PDB file of C-alpha atoms in Angstrom:
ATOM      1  CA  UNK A   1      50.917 205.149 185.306  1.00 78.00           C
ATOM      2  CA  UNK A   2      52.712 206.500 182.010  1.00 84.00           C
ATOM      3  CA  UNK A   3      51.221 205.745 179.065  1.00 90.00           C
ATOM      4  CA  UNK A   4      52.030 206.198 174.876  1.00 95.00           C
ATOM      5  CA  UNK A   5      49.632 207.370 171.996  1.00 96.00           C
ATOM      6  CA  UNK A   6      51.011 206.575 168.671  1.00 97.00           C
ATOM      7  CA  UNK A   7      48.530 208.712 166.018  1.00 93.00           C
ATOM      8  CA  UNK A   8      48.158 206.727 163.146  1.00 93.00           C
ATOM      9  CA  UNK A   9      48.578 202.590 162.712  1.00 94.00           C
ATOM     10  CA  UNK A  10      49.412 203.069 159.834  1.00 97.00           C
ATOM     11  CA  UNK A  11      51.525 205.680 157.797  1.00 98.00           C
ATOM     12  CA  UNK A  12      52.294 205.333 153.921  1.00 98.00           C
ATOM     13  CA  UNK A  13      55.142 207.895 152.095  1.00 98.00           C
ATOM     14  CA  UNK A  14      56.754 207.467 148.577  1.00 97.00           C
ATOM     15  CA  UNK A  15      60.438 206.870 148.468  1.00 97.00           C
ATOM     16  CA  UNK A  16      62.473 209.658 148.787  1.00 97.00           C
ATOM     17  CA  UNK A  17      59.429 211.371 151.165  1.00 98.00           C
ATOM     18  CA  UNK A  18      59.806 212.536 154.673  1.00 98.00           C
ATOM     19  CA  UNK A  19      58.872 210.136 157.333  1.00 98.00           C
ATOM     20  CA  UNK A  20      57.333 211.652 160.547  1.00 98.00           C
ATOM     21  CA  UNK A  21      55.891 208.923 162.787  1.00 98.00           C
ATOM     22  CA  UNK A  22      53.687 210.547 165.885  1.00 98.00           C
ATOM     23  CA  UNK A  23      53.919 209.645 169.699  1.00 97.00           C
ATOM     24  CA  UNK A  24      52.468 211.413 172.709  1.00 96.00           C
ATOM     25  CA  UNK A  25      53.349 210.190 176.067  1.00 95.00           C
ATOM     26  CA  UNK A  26      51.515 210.947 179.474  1.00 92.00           C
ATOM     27  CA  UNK A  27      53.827 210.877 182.530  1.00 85.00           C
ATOM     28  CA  UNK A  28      53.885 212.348 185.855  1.00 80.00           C
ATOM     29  CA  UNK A  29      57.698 212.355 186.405  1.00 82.00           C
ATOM     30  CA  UNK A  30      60.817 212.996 183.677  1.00 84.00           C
ATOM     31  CA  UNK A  31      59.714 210.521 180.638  1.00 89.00           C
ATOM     32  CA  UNK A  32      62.448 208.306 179.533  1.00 94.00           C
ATOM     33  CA  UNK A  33      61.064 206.998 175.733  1.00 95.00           C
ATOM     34  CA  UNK A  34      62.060 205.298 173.082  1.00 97.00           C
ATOM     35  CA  UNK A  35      61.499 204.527 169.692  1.00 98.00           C
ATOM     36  CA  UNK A  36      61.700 200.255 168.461  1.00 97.00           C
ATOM     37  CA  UNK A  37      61.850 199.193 164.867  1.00 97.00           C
ATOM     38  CA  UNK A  38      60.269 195.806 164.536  1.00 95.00           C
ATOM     39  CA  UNK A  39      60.953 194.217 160.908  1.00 93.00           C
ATOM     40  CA  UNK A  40      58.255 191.504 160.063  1.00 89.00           C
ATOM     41  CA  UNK A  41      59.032 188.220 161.996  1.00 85.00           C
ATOM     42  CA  UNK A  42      62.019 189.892 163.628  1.00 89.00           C
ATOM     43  CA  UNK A  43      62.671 190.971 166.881  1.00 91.00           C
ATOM     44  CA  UNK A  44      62.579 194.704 168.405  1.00 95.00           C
ATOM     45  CA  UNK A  45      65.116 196.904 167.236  1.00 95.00           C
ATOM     46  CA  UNK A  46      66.567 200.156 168.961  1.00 96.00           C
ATOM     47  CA  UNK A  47      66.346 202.871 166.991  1.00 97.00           C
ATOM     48  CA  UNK A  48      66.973 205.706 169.768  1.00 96.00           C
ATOM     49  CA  UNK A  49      65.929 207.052 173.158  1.00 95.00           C
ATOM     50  CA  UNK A  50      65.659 209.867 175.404  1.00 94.00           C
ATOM     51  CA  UNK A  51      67.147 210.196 178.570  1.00 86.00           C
ATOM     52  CA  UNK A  52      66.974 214.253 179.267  1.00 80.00           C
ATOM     53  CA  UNK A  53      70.489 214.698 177.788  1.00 76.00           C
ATOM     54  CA  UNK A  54      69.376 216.795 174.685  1.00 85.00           C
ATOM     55  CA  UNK A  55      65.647 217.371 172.600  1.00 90.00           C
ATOM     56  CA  UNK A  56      67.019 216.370 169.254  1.00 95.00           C
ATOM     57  CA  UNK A  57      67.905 212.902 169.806  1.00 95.00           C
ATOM     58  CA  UNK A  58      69.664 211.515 166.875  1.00 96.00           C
ATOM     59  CA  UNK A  59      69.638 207.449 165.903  1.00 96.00           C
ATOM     60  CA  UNK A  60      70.373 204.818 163.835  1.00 95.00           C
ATOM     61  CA  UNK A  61      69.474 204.480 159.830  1.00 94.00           C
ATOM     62  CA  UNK A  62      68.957 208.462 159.664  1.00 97.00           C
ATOM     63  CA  UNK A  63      66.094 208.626 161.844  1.00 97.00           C
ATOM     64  CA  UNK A  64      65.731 211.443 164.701  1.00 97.00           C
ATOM     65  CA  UNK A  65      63.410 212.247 167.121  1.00 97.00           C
ATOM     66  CA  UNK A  66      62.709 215.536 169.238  1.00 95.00           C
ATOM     67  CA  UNK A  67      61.538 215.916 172.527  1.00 95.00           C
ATOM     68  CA  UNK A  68      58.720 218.384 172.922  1.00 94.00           C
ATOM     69  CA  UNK A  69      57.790 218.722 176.821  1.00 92.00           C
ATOM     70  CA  UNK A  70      55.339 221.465 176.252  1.00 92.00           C
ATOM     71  CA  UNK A  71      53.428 219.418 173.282  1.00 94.00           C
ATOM     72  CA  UNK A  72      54.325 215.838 175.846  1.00 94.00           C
ATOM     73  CA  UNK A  73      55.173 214.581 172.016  1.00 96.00           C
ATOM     74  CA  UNK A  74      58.460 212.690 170.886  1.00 97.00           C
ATOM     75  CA  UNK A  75      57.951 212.420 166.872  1.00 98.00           C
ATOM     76  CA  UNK A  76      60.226 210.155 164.795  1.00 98.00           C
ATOM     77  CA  UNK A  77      61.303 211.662 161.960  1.00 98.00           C
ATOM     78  CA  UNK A  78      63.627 211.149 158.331  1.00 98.00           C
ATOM     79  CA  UNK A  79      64.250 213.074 155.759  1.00 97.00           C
ATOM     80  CA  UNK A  80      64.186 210.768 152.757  1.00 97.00           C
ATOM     81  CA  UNK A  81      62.402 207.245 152.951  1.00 98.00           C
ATOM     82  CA  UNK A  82      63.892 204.033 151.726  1.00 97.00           C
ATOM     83  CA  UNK A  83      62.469 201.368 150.885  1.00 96.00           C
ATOM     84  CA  UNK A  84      63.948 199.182 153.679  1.00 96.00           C
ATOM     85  CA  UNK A  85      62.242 201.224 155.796  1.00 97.00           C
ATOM     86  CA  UNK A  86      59.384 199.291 156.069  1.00 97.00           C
ATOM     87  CA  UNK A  87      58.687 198.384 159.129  1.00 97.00           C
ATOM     88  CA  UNK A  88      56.296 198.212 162.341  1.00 97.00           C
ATOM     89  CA  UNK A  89      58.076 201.526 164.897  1.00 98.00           C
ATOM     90  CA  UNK A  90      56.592 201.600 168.368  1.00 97.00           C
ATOM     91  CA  UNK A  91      57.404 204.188 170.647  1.00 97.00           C
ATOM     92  CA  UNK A  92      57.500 203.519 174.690  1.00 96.00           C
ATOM     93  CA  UNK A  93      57.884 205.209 177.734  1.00 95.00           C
ATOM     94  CA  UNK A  94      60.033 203.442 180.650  1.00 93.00           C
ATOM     95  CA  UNK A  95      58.660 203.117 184.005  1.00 89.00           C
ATOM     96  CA  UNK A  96      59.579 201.770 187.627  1.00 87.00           C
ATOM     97  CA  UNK A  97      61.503 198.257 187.469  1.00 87.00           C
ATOM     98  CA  UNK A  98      62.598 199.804 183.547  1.00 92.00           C
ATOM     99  CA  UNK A  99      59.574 197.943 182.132  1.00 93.00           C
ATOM    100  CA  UNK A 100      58.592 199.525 178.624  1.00 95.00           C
ATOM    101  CA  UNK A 101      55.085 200.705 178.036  1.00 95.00           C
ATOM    102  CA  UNK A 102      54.112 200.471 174.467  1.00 96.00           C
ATOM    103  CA  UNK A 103      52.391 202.525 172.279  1.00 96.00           C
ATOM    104  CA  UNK A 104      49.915 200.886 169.864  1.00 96.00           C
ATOM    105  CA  UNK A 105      52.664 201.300 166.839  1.00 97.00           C
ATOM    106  CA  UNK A 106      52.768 202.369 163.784  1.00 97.00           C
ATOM    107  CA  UNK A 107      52.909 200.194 160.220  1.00 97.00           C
ATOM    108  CA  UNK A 108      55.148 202.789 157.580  1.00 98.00           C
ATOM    109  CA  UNK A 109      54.960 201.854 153.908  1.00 97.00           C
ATOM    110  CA  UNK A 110      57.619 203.049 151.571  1.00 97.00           C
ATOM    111  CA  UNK A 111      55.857 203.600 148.155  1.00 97.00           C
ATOM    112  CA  UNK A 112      58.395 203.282 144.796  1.00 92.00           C
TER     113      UNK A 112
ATOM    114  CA  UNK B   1      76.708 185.477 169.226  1.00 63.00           C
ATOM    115  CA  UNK B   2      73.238 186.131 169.275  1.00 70.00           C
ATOM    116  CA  UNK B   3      72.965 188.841 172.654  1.00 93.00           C
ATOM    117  CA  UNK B   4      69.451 187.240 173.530  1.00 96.00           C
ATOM    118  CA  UNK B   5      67.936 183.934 172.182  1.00 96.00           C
ATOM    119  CA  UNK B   6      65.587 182.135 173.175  1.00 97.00           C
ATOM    120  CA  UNK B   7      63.823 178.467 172.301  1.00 97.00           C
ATOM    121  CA  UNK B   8      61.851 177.330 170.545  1.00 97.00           C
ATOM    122  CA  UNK B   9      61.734 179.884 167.939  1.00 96.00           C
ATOM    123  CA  UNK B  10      57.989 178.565 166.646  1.00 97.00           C
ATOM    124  CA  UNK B  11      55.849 176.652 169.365  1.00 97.00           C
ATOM    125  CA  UNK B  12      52.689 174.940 168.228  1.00 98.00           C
ATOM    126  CA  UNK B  13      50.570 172.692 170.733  1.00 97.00           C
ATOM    127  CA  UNK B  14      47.310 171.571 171.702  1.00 97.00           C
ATOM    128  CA  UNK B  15      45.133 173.118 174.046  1.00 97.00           C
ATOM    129  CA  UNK B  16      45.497 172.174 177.926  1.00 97.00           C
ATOM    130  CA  UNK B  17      49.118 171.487 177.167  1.00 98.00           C
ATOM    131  CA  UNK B  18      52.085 172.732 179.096  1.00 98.00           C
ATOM    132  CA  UNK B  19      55.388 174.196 177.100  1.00 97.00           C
ATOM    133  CA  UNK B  20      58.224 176.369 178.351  1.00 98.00           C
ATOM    134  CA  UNK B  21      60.083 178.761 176.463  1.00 98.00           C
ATOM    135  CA  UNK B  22      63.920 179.513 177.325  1.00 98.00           C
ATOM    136  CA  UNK B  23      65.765 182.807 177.223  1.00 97.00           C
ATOM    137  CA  UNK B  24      69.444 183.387 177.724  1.00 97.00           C
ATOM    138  CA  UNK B  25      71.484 186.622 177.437  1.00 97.00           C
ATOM    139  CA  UNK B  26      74.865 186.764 177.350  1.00 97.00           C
ATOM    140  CA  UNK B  27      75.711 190.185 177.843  1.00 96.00           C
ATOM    141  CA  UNK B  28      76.029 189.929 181.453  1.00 96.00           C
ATOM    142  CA  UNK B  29      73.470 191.813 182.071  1.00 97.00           C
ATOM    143  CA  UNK B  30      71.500 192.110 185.784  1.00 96.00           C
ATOM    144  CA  UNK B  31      67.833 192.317 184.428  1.00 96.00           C
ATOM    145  CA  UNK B  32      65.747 190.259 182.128  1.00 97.00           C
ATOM    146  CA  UNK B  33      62.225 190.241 180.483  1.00 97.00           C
ATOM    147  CA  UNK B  34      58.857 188.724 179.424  1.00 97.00           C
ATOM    148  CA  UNK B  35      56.959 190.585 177.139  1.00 97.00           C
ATOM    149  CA  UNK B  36      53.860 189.207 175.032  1.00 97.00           C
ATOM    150  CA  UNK B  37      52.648 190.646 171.842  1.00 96.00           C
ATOM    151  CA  UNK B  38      49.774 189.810 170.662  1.00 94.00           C
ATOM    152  CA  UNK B  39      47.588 188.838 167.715  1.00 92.00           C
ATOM    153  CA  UNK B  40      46.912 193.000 166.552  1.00 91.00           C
ATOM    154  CA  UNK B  41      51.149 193.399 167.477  1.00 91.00           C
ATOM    155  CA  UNK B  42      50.184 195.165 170.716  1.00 94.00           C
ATOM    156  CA  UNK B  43      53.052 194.604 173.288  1.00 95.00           C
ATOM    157  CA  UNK B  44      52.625 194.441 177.263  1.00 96.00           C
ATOM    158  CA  UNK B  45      55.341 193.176 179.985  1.00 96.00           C
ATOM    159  CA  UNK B  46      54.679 190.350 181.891  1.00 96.00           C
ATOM    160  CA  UNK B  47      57.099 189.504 184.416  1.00 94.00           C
ATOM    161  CA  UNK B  48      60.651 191.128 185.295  1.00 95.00           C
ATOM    162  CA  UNK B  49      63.752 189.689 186.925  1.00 95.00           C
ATOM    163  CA  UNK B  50      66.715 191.471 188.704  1.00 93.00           C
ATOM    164  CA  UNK B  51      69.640 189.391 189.850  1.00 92.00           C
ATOM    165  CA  UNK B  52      67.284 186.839 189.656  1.00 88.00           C
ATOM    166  CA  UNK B  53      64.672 187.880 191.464  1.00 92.00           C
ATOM    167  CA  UNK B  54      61.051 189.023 190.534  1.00 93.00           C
ATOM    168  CA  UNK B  55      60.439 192.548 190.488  1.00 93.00           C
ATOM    169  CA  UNK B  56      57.525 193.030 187.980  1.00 91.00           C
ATOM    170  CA  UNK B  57      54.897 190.960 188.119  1.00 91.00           C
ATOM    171  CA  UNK B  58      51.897 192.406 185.712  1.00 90.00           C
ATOM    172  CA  UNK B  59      48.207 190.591 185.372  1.00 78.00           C
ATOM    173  CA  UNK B  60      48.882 187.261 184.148  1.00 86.00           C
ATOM    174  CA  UNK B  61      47.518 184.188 184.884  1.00 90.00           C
ATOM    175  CA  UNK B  62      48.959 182.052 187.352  1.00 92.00           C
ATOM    176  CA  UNK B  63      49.189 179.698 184.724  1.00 96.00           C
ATOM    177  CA  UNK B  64      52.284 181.490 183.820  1.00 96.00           C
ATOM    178  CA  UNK B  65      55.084 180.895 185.739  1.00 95.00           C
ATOM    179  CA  UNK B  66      59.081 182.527 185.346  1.00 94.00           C
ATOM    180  CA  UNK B  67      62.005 181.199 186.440  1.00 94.00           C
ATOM    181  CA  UNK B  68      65.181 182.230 186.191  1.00 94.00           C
ATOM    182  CA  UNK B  69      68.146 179.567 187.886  1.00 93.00           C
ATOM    183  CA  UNK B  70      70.413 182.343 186.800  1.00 93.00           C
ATOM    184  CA  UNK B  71      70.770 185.819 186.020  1.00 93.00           C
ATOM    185  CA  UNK B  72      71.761 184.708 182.527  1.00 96.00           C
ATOM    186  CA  UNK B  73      68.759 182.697 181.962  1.00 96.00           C
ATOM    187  CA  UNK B  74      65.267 183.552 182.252  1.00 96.00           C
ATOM    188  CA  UNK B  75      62.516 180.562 181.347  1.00 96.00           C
ATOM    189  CA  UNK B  76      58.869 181.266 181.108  1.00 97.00           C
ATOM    190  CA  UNK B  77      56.647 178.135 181.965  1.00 97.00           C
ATOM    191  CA  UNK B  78      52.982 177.914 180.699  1.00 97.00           C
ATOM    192  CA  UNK B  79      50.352 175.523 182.210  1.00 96.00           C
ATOM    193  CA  UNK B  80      47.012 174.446 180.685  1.00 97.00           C
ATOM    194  CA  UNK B  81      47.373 176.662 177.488  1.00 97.00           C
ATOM    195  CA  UNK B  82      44.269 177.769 176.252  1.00 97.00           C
ATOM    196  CA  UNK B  83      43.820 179.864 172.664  1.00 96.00           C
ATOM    197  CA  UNK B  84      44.293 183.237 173.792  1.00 95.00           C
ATOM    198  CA  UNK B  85      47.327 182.267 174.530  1.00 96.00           C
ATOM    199  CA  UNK B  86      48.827 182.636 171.193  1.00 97.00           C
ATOM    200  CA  UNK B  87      51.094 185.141 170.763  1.00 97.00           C
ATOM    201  CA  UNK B  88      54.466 186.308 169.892  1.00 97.00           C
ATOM    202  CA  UNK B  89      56.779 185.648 173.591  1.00 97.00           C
ATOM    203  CA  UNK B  90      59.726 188.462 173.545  1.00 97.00           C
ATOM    204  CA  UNK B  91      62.651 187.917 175.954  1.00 97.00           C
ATOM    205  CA  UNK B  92      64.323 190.922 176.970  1.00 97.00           C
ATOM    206  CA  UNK B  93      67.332 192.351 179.137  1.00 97.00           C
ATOM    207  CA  UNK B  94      69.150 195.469 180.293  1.00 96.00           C
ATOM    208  CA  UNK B  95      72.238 196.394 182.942  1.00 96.00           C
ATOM    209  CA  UNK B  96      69.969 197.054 185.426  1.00 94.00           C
ATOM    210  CA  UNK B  97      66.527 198.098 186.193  1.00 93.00           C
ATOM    211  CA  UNK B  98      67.341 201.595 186.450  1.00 92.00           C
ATOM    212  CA  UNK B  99      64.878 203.611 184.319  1.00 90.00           C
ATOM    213  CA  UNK B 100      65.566 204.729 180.915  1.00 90.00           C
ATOM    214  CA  UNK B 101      68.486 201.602 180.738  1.00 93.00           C
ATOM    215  CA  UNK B 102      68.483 200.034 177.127  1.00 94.00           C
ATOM    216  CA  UNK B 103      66.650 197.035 176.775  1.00 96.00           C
ATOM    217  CA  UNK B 104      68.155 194.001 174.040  1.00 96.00           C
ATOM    218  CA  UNK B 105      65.498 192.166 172.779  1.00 96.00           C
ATOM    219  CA  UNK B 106      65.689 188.762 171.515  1.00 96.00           C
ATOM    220  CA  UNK B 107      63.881 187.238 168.361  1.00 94.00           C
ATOM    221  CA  UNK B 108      60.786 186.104 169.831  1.00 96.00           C
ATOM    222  CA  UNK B 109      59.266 182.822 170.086  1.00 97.00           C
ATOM    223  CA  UNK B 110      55.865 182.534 168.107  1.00 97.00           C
ATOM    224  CA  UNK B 111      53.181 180.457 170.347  1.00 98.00           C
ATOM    225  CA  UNK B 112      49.990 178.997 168.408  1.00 98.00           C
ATOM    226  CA  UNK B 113      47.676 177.105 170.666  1.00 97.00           C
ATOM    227  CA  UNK B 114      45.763 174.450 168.365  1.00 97.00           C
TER     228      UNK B 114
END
């Protein structure tokens, strides 16, 4: 079974800061992963995924993420925090059937 | 148009009670989802459906119960609730079951058990 470490429930940064959010997945076959944005009493978000096409996976709101085989890692990154980012992110790793294993996720709080 | 939506959007009930909670997509989509999160936000899948038929089926309880009368729809019945029940109940679907296929989620219905 695949599974997802996020490191870190929760991450703080000042506006303007960069954002790195941590996930390390364990899987025995080519991971497919993804990071979710969950704003508070919303729904999940997509914010990108990986699906083997290229490391440096590129999403919505400015945030990218890189796929690291050797370090089994898939970091979420942005350059510059804003305040809207606030949110819960959870990364997850699809298995057979497509269903999405979650990581614990992470709480980021945008400091002015 | 909402892609995924489901009803009741806030659920509150006694203990021992039985509720359902409704989910339709319409993005034509093959594949839908149950997924609970729970009272620390942690998320787990419960039950899958593709062309409406059950291919996930995690740990629950038999006292939960999915049924989907269409691939569009996907209803999740609950018998004799009891408190650890309470949780946030995400609908979800994709194309297909394929791995790696993008999953819509809808806005989640919040469950208290009294």
């Amino acid at each position: 079974a695949q599974s997802v470490t996020q490191l870190g429930s929760h991450v703080s940064v000042s506006e303007g800061a960069l954002v790195l959010l941590r996930c390390n997945y364990s899987s025995s076959v080519p991971p497919y992963l993804f990071w979710y944005v969950q704003y508070p009493n919303q729904g999940l978000q997509l914010l990108l995924k990986y699906t083997s096409a290229a490391t440096l996976v590129k999403g919505i709101n400015g945030f990218e993420a890189e796929f690291k085989k050797s370090e089994t890692s898939f970091h979420l990154t942005k350059p510059s925090a804003h305040m809207s980012d606030a949110a819960e992110y959870f990364c997850a790793v699809s298995e057979y059937g497509n269903k999405l294993v979650f990581g614990a996720g992470t709480i980021l709080r945008v400091k002015s | 148009d909402t892609a995924v939506s489901q009803t009741p959007k806030y659920l509150v009930t006694q203990m021992g009670n039985d509720k359902s909670i409704k989910c339709e997509q319409n993005l034509g989509h093959d594949t839908m989802y149950w997924y609970k999160q729970d009272s620390k936000k942690f998320l787990k899948i419960m039950f899958s459906y593709n062309n409406k038929e059950l291919i996930i089926n995690e740990t629950v309880p038999n006292r939960f119960s999915p049924k989907s009368p269409d691939k569009a729809h996907l209803n999740l019945h609950i018998n004799s609730l009891e408190l650890g029940d309470s949780a946030v109940y995400f609908c979800a679907s994709s194309q297909d079951a394929a791995r790696g296929v993008r999953q819509f989620f809808g806005p989640g219905t919040r469950l208290t058990v009294l």
